[in-house]
Short mmCIF file of C-alpha atoms in Angstrom, two decimals:
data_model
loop_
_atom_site.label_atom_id
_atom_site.label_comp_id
_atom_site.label_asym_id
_atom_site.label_seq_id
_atom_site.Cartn_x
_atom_site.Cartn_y
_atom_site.Cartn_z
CA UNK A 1258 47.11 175.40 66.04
CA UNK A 1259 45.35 176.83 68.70
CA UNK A 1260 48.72 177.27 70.56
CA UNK A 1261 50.74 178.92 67.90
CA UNK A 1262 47.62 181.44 66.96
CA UNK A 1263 47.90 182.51 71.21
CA UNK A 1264 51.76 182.82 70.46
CA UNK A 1265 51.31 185.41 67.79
CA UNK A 1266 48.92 187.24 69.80
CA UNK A 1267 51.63 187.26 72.62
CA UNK A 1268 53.92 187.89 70.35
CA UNK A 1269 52.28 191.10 68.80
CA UNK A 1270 51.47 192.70 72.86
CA UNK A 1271 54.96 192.22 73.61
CA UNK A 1272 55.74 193.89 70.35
CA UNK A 1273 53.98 196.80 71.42
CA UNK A 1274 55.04 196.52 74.97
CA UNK A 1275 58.84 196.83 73.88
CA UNK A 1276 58.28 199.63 71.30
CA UNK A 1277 55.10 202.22 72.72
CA UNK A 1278 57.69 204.39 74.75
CA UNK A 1279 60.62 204.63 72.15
CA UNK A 1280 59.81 207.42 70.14
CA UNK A 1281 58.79 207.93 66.60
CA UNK A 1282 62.45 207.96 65.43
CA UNK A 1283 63.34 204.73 66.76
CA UNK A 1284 60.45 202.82 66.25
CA UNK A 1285 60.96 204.04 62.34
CA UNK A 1286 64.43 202.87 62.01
CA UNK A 1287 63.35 199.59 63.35
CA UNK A 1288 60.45 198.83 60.79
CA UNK A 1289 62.57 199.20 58.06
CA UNK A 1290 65.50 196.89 60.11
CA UNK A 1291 62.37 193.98 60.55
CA UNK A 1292 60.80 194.64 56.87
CA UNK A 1293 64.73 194.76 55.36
CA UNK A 1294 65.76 192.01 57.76
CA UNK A 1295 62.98 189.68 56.65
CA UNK A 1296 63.36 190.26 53.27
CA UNK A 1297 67.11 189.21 53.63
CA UNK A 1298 66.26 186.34 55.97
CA UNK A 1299 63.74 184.58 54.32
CA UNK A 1300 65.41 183.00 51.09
CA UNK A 1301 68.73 183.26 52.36
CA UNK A 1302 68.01 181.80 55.24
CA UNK A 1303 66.41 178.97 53.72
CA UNK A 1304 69.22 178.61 50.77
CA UNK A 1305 71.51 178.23 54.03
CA UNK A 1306 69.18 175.58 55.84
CA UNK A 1307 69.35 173.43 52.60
CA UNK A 1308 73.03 173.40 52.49
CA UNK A 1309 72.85 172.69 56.03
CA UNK A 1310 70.36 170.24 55.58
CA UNK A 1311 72.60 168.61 52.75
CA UNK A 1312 75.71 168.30 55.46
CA UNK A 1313 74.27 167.36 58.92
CA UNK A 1314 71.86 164.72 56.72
CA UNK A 1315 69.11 164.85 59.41
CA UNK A 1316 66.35 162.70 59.30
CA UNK A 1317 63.26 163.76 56.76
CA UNK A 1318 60.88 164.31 60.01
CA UNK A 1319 63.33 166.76 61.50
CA UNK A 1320 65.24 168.12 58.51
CA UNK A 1321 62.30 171.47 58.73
CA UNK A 1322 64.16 172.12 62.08
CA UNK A 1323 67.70 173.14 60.57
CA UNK A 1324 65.74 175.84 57.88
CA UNK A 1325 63.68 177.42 60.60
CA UNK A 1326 66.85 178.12 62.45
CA UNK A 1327 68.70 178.63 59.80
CA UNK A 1328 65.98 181.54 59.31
CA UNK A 1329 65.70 182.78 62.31
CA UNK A 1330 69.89 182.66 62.66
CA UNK A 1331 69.78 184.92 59.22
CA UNK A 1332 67.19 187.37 61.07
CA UNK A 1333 68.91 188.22 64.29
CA UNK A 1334 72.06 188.73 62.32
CA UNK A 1335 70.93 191.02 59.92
CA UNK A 1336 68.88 192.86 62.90
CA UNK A 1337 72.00 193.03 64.75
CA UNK A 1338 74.44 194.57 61.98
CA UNK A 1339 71.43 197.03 60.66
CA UNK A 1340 70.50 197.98 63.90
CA UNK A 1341 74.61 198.51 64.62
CA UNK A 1342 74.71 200.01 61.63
CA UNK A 1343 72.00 202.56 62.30
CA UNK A 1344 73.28 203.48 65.80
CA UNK A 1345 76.47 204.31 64.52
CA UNK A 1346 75.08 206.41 61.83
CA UNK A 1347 72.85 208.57 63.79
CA UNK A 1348 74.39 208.91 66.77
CA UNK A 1349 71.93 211.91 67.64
CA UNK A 1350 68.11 211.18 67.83
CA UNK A 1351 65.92 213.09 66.01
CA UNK A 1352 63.55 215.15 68.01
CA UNK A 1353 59.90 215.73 66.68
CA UNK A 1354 57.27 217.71 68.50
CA UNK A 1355 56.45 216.16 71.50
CA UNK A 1356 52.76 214.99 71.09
CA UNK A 1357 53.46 213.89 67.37
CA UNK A 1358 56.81 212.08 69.18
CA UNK A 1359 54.36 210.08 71.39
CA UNK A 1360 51.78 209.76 69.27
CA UNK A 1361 53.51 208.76 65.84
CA UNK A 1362 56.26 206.68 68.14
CA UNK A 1363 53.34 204.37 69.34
CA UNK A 1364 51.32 204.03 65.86
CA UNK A 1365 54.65 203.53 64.14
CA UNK A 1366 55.48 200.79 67.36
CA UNK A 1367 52.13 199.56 66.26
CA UNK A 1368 53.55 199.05 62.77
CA UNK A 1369 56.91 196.91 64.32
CA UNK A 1370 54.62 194.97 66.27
CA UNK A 1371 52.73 193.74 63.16
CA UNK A 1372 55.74 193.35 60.92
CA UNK A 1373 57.65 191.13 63.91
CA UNK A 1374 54.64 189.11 64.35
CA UNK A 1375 53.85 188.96 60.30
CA UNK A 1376 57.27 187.54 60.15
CA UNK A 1377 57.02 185.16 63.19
CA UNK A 1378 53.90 183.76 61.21
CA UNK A 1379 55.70 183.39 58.10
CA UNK A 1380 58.27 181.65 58.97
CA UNK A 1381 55.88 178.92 61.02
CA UNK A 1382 53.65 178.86 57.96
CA UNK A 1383 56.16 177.97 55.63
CA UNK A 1384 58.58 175.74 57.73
CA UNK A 1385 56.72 173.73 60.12
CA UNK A 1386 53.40 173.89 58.82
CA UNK A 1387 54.00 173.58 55.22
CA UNK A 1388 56.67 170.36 56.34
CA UNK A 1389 53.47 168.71 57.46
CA UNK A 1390 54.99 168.76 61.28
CA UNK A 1391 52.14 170.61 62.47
CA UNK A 1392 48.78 169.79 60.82
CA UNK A 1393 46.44 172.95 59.96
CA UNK A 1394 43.43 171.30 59.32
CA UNK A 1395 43.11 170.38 63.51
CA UNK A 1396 42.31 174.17 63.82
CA UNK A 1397 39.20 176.11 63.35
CA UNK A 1398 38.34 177.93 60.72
CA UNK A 1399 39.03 181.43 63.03
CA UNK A 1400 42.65 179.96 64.00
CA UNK A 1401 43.71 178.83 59.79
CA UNK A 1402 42.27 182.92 58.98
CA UNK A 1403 44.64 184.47 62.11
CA UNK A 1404 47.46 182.50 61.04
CA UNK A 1405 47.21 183.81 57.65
CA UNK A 1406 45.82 187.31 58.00
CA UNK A 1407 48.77 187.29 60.95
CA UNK A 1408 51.36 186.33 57.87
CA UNK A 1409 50.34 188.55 55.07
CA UNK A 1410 52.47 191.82 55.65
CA UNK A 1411 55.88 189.75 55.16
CA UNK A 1412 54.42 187.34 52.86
CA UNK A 1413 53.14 190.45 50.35
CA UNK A 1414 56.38 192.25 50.75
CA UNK A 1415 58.38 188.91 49.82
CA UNK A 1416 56.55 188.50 47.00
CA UNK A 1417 56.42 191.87 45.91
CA UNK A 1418 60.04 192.15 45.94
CA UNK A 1419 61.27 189.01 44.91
CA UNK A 1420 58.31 187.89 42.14
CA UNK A 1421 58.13 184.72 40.80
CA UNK A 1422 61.73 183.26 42.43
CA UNK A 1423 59.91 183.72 45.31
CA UNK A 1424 57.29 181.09 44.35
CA UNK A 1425 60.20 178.19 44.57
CA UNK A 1426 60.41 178.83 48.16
CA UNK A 1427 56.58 178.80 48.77
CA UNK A 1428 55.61 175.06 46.82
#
């Protein structure tokens, strides 16, 4: 537990690493790609990891495996078409004053950071975690509160949007 709380903290300074010198305009587009993206990902992605589940017939201990990349496969495609998506519609970057450029571009980079990193933690909070693979009573008490603090951006917004068909996913 220790391990994966040190991977979301890596996680989130490379986040910010990547994003603190694109610009307000970029870093925007991209929180709604991650937020939209994870909201697609999510219960499609694990609709699509029980079907996949159901054909490859992997054993019970491992079955968690073919959801969380299932998941993850559901992400990077709907980052890549959005993203391809947004670069063909606005082929011209929008130019802000240059101090609220820098300034907004690295609080909004802030804001990708967290969302990337809220949706790394939900998806090892309710795959491996929840499958039992990885046991969260071994951490501390600081460790259980990261890795759920770390997971509540995503896990709010899918429940916001979804509701209760959410819940199915979650039990």
């Amino acid at each position: 537990m220790g391990l994966l709380t040190l991977l979301l903290a890596f996680v989130f300074f490379a986040g910010v690493a990547m994003t603190i010198n694109e610009g307000l305009w970029s870093n925007t587009i991209l929180a709604f790609i991650i937020i939209i993206a994870a909201l697609i990902a999510i219960p499609w992605g694990y609709i699509l990891g029980i079907v996949v589940i159901v054909a490859a017939q992997p054993s019970d201990e491992h079955a968690w495996a073919f959801t969380f990349a299932t998941v993850w496969g559901v992400f990077a495609l709907s980052v890549l078409i959005m993203r391809l998506i947004a670069d063909r519609g606005s082929r011209v970057r929008m130019r802000f004053i240059p101090q609220l450029d820098k300034i907004g571009g690295a609080l909004v980079g802030l804001v990708v950071s967290t969302m990337f990193t809220s949706f790394v933690a939900v998806t090892l909070v309710l795959l491996p975690l929840k499958a039992g693979v990885w046991k969260t009573e071994e951490g501390s008490e600081f460790q259980q509160k990261s890795m759920a603090r770390a997971a509540a951006p995503i896990y709010t917004a899918l429940t916001k949007f979804y509701g209760g068909e959410f819940a199915d996913i979650t039990d």
